[in-house]
Tab-separated table of C-alpha atoms and ligand atoms in Angstrom:
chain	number	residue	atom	x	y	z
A	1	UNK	CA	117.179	153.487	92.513
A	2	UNK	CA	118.588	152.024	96.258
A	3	UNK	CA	119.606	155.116	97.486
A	4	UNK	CA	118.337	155.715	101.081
A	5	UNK	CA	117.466	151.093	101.107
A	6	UNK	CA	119.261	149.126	104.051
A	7	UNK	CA	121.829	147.904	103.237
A	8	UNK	CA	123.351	144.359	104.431
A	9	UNK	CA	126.403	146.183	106.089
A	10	UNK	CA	124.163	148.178	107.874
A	11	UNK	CA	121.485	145.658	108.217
A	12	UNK	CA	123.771	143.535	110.412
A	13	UNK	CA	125.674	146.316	112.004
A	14	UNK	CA	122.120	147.222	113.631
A	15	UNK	CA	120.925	143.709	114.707
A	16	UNK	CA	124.284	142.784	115.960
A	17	UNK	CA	125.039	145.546	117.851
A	18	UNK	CA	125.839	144.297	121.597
A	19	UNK	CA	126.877	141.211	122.495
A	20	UNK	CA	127.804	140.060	118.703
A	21	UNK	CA	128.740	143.301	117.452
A	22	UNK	CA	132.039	140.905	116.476
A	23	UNK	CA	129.900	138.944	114.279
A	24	UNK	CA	128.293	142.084	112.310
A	25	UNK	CA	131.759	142.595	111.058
A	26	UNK	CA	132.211	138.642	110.138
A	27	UNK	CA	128.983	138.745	107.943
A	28	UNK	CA	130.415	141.701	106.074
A	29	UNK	CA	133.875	139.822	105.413
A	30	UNK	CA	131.298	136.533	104.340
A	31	UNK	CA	129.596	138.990	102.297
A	32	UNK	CA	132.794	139.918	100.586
A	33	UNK	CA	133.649	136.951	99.780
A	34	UNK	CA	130.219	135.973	98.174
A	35	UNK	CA	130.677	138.680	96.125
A	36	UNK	CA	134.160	137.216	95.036
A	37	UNK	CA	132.053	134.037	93.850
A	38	UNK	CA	129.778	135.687	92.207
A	39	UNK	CA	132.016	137.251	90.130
A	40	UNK	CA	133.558	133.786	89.654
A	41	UNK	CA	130.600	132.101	88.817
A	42	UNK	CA	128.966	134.710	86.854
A	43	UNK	CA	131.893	134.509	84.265
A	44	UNK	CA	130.843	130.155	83.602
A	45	UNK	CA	133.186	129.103	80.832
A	46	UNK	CA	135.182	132.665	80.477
A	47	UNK	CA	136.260	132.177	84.104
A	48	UNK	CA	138.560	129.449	82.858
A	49	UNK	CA	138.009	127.537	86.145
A	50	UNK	CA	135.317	124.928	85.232
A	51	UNK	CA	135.831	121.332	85.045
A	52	UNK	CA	137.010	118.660	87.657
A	53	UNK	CA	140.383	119.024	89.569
A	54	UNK	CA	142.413	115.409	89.982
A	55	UNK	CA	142.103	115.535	93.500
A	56	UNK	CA	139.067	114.155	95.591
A	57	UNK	CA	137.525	115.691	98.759
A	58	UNK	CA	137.013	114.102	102.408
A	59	UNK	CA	133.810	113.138	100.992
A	60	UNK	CA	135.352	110.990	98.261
A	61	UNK	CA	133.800	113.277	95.627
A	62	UNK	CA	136.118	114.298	93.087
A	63	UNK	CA	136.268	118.218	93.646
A	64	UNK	CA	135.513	121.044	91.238
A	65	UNK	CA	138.008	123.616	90.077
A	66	UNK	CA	135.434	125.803	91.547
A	67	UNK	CA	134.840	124.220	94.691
A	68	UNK	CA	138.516	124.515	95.721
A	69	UNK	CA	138.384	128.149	94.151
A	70	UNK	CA	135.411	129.567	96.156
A	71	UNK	CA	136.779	127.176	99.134
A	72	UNK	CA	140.227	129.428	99.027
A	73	UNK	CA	138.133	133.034	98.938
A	74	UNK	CA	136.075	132.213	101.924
A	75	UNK	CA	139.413	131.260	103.581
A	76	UNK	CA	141.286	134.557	102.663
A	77	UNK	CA	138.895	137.083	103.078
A	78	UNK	CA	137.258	135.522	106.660
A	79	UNK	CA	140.805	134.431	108.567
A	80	UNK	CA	142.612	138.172	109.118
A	81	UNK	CA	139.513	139.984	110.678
A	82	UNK	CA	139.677	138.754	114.179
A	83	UNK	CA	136.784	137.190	115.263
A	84	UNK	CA	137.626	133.673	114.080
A	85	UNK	CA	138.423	130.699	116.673
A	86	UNK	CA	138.524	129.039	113.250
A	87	UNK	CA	136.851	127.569	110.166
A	88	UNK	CA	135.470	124.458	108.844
A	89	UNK	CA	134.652	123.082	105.214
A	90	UNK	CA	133.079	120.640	103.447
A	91	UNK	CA	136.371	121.008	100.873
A	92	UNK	CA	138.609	120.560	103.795
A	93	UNK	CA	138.997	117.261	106.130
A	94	UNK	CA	140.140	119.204	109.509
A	95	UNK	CA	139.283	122.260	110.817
A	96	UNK	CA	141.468	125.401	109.243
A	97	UNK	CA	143.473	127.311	111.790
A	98	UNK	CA	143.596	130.860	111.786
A	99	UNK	CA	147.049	131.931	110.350
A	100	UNK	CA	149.377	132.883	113.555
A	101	UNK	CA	149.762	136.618	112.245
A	102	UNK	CA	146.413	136.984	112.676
A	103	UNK	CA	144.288	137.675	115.877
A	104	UNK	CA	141.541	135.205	117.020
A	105	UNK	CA	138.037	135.763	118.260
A	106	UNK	CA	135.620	133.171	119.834
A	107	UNK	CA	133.270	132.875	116.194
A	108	UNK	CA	133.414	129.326	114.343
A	109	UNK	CA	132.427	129.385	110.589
A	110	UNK	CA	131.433	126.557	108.589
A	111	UNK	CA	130.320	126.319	105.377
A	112	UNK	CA	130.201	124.435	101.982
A	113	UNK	CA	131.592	127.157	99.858
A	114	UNK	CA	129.863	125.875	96.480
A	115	UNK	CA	127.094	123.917	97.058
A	116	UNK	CA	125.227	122.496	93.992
A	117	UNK	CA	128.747	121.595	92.273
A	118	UNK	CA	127.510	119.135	89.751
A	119	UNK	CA	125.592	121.998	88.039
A	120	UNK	CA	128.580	124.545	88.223
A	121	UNK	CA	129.655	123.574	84.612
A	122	UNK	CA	125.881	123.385	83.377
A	123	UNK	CA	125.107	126.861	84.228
A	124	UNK	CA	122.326	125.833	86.610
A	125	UNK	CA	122.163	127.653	89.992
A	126	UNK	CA	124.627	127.062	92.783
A	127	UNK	CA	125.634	128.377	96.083
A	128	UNK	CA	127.563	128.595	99.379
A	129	UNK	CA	125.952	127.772	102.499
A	130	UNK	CA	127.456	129.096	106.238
A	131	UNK	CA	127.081	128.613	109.736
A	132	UNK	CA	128.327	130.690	112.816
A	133	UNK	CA	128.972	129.109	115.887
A	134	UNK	CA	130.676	129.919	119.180
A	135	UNK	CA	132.921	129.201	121.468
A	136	UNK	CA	132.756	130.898	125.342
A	137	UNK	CA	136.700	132.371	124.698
A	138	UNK	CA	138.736	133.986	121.851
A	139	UNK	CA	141.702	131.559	120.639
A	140	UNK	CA	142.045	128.370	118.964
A	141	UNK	CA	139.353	125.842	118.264
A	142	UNK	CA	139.420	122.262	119.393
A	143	UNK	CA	138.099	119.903	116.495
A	144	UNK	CA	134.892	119.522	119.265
A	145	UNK	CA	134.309	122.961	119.196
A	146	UNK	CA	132.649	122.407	115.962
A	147	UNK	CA	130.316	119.949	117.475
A	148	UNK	CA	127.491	121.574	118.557
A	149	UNK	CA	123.839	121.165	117.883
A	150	UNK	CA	122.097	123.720	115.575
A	151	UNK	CA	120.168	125.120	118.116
A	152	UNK	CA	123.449	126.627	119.278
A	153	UNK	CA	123.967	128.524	115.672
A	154	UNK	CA	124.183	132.126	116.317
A	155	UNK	CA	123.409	133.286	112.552
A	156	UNK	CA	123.436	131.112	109.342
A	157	UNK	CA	123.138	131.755	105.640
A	158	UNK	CA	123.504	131.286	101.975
A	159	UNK	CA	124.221	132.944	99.209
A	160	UNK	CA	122.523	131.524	95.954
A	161	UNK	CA	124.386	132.866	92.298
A	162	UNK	CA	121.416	132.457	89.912
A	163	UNK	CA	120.342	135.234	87.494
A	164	UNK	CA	120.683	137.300	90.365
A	165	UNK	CA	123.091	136.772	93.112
A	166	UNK	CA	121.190	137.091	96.563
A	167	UNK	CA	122.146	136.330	100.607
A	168	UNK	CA	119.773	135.256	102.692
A	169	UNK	CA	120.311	135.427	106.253
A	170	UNK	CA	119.389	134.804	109.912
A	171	UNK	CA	120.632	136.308	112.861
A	172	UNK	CA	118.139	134.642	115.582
A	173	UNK	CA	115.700	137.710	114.631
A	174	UNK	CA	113.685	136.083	111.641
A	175	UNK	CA	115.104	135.467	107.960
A	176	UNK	CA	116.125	138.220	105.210
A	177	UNK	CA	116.694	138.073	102.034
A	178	UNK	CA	119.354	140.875	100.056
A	179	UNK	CA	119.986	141.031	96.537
A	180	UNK	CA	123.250	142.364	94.952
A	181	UNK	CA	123.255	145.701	93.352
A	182	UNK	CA	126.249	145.284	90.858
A	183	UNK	CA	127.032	148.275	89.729
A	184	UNK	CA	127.190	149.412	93.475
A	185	UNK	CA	128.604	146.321	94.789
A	186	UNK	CA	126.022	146.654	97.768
A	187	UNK	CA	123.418	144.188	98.922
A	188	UNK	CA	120.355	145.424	99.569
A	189	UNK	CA	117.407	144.371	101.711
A	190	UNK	CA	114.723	143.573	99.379
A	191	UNK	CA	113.462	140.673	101.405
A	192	UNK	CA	112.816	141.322	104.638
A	193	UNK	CA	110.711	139.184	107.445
A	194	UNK	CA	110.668	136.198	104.937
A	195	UNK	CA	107.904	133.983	105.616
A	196	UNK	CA	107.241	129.970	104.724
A	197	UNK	CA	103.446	128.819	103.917
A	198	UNK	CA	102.274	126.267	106.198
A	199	UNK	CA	100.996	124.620	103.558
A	200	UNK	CA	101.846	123.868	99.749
A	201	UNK	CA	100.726	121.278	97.130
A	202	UNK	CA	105.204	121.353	95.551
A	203	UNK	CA	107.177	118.571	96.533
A	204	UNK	CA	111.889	118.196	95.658
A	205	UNK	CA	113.158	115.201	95.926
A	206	UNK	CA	115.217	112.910	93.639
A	207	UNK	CA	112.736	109.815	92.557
A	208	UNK	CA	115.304	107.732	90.487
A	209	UNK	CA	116.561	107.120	94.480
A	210	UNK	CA	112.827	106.132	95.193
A	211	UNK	CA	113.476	102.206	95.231
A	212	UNK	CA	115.871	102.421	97.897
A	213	UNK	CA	113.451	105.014	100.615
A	214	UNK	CA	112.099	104.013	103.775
A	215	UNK	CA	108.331	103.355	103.422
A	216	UNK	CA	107.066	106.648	105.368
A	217	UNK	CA	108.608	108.367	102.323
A	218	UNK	CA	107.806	105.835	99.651
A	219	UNK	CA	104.123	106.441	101.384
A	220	UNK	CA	104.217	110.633	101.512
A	221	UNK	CA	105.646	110.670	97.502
A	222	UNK	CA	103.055	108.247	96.236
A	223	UNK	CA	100.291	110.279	98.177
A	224	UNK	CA	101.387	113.248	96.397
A	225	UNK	CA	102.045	111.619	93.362
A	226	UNK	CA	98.423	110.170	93.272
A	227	UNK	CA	96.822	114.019	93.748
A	228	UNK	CA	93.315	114.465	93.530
A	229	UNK	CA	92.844	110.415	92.740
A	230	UNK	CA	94.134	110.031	96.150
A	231	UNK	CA	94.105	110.598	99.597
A	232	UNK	CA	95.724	113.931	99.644
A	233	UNK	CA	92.638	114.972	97.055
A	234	UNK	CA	94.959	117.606	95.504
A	235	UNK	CA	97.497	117.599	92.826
A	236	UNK	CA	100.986	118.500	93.785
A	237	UNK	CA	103.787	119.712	91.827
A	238	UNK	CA	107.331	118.374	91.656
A	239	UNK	CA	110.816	119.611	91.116
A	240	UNK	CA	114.361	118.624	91.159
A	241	UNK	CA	117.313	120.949	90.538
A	242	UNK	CA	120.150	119.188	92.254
A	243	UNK	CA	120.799	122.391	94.216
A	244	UNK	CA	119.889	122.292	97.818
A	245	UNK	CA	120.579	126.172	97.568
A	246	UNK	CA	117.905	126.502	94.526
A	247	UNK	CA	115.499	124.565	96.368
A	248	UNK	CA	115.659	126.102	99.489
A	249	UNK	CA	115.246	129.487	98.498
A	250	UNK	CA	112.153	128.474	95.901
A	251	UNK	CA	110.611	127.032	99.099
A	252	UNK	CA	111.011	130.663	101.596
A	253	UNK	CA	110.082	132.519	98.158
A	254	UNK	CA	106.720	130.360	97.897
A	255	UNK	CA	106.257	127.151	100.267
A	256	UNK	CA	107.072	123.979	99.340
A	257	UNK	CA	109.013	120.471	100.830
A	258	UNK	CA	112.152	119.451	100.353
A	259	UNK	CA	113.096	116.222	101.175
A	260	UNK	CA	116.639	114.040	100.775
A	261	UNK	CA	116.302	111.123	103.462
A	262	UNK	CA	117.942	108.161	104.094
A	263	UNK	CA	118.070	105.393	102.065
A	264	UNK	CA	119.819	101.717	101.443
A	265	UNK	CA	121.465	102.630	98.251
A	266	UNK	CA	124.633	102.545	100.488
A	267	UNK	CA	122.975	101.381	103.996
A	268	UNK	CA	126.175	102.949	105.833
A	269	UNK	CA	125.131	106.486	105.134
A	270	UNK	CA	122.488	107.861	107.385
A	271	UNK	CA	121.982	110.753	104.415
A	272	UNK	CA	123.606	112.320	101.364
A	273	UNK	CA	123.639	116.087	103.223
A	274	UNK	CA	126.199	116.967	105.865
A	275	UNK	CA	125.125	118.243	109.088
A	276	UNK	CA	126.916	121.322	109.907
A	277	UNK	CA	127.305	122.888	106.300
A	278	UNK	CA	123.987	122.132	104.769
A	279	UNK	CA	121.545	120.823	106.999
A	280	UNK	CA	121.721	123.113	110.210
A	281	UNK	CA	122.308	126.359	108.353
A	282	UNK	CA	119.122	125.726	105.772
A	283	UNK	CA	117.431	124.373	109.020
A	284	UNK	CA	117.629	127.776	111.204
A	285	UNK	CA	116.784	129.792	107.766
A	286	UNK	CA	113.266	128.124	107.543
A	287	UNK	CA	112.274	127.897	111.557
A	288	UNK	CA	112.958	131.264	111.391
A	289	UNK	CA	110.771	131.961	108.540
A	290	UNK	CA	107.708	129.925	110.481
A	291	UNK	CA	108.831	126.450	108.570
A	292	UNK	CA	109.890	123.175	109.940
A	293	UNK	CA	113.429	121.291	109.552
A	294	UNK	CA	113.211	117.652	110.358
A	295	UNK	CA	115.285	114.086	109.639
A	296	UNK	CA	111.816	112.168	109.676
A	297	UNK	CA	112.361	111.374	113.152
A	298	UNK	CA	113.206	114.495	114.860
A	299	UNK	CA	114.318	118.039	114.568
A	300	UNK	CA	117.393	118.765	112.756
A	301	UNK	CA	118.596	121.404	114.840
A	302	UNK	CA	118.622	119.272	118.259
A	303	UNK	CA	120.580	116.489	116.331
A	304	UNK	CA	124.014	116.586	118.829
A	305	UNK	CA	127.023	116.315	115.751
A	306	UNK	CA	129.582	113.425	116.620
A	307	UNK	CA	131.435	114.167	113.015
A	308	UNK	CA	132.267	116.932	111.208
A	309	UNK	CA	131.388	115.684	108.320
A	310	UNK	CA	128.229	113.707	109.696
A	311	UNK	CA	125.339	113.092	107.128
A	312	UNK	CA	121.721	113.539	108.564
A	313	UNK	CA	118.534	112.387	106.312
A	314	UNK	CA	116.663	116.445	105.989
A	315	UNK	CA	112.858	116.974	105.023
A	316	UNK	CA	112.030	120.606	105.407
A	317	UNK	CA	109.470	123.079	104.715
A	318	UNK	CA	106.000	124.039	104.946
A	319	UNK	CA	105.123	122.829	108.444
A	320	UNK	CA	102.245	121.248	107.312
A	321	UNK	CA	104.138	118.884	105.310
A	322	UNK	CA	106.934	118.282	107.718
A	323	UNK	CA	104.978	117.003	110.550
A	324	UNK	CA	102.699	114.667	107.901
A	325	UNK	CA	105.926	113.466	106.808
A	326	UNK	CA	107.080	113.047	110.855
A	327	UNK	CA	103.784	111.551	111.475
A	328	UNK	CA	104.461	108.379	108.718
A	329	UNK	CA	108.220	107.796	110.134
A	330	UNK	CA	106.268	107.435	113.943
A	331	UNK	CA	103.325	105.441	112.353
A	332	UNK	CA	106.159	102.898	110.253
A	333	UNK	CA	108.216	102.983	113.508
A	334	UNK	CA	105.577	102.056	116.071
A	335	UNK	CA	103.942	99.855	113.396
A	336	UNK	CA	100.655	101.990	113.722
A	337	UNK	CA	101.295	102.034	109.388
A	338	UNK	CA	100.287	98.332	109.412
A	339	UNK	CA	97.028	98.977	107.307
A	340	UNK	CA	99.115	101.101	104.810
A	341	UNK	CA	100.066	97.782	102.809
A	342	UNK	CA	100.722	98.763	99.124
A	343	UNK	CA	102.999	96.415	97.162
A	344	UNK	CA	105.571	98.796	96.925
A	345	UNK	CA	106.379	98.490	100.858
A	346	UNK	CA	105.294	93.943	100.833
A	347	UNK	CA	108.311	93.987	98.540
A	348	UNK	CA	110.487	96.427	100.191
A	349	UNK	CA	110.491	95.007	103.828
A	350	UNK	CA	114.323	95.923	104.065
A	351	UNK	CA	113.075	98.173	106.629
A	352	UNK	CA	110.840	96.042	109.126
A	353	UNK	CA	112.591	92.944	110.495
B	1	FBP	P1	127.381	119.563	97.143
B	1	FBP	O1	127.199	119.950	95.744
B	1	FBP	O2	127.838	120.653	98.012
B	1	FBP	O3	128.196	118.327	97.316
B	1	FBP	O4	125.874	119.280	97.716
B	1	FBP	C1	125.149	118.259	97.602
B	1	FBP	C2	124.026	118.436	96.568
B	1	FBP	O5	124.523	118.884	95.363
B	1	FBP	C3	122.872	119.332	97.040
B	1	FBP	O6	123.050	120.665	96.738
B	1	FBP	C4	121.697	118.753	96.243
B	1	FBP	O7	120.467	118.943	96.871
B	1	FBP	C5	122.056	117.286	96.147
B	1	FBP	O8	123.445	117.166	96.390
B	1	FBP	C6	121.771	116.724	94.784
B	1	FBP	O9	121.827	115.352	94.876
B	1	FBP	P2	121.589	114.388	93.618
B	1	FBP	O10	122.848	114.372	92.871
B	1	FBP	O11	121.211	113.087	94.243
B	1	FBP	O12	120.451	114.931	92.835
């Protein structure tokens, strides 16, 4: 029974009140619309909205019925409320401006409204992923508005439909997990004060891409992959689900890294995962939850955006991982890695000269 639990409404009601009491009511209008989704997803094949539309998305990728679906709810139940300078997507190329019957507020939001998409038809979990930003006056965002560093996020999220649907959020005052009571419609807190392990012997990345990493990865893979036979002197776990919103939330429920960096299967990309709709939200969820968010070579959330649909190579985590991980990039980079000559990286030198 729930009665008497916090609820997310009044969860963010309380932690907002103040200078973003605005935004408390902006997370409950997100919230609605998650619940939308859910009801969306939950229905797979009965929804009669799976499968591919003909159209492609500023991305190139050929969108989902779904994507475009869960892209519209976001739209209509965010825009009317009032505290929306506007809203950006990863289904849309430019910014979306607030409808002029509506009133505007000084609160960006930016998401990828189903993230995951090539396992929407596979019944796999997926999710939708959202950042708030802000600008210092109510009215209508400038495309640059959009372009600030994550640091600058003033609350991020996701929601992840699996066999439960759940949000997890961050307001600048930790990260908190709720879980949908169906029959109620309510979510309620049954996370709170999530915390990350420092440490963790489970490891996400996609290895069929491993022949085109930069050696610092190549180097932190094998080590796991070697376990207790190698220098690491522990055996690691692996998995994959193709769902950044899976694997993030496996990692806050118990540790792990999760890693998608660059590589040279097409040299122009810096990453597959976009900045301001994957990578910064996911990266304020785990600081806050004690973890670390990196691109190898930095921290994600100082990375200053010159796109809005900039790619950025992510590793995050257990902080013990992170900075290991951090530690190869500076070793390869300053050449310090010299002695760490496996054959792998003699035939790879792509990366060197
Ligand atoms: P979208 O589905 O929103 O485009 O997100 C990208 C994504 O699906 C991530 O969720 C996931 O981590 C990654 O791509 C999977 O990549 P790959 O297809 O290489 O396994």
């Amino acid at each position: 029974m729930h009665i008497g639990r916090t609820t997310l409404s009044k969860f963010v009601i309380e932690q907002t009140r103040g200078a973003h009491s605005e935004m408390g009511a902006l997370l409950i209008d997100v919230a609605a619309a998650v619940k939308t989704i859910s009801g969306l997803v939950g229905k797979g094949a009965l929804s009669g909205f799976s499968g591919s539309m003909a159209s492609t998305n500023v991305q190139g990728e050929v969108q989902k019925k779904l994507d475009v679906l869960t892209n519209e709810a976001i739209l209509r139940h965010c825009e009317w409320g009032g505290q929306l300078a506007g809203m950006a997507s990863e289904e849309m190329d430019a910014p979306y401006a607030i409808p002029a019957e509506y009133p505007r507020g000084r609160y960006l939001l930016i998401f990828d409204p189903l993230d995951g998409s090539s396992n929407s038809d596979v019944n796999v979990s997926v999710g939708t992923i959202f950042s708030i930003l802000q600008r210092s006056t109510a009215g209508d965002a400038e495309p640059a508005d959009f372009l600030q560093p994550g640091a600058r996020q003033v609350a991020a999220g996701y929601a992840i439909y699996g066999p439960s649907t759940m949000l997890v959020l961050s307001v600048g005052t930790g990260t908190h997990g709720f879980t949908l009571h169906r029959e109620s419609g309510n979510f309620i807190l049954t996370h709170p004060d999530i915390r990350v392990p420092e440490t963790t012997r489970e490891f996400a990345i996609n290895t069929s891409n491993e022949r085109f990493w930069e050696p610092p990865v190549q180097r932190y893979v094998s080590e796991c992959k070697a376990g207790k036979t190698g220098i690491r002197e522990a055996d690691f776990n692996m998995r994959w689900i193709a769902s950044m919103v899976a694997e993030v939330h496996r990692i806050l429920m118990r540790g792990g890294i999760f890693m998608y960096p660059k590589d040279n299967k097409d040299p122009a990309k810096p990453g597959r995962l976009r900045l301001l709709y994957e990578a910064n939200p996911m990266a304020m969820l785990i600081e806050q939850a004690g973890g670390a968010a990196s691109t190898g070579r930095g921290r994600i959330l100082d990375v200053v955006p010159e796109a809005l649909h900039q790619r950025v190579p992510v590793m995050l985590g257990s902080r013990e991982e992170v900075k290991r991980l951090e530690r190869y990039h500076h070793e390869y980079d300053t050449g310090a890695d010299r002695p760490f000559a496996s054959p792998l990286f003699a035939e790879r030198s792509l990366f060197r000269d």
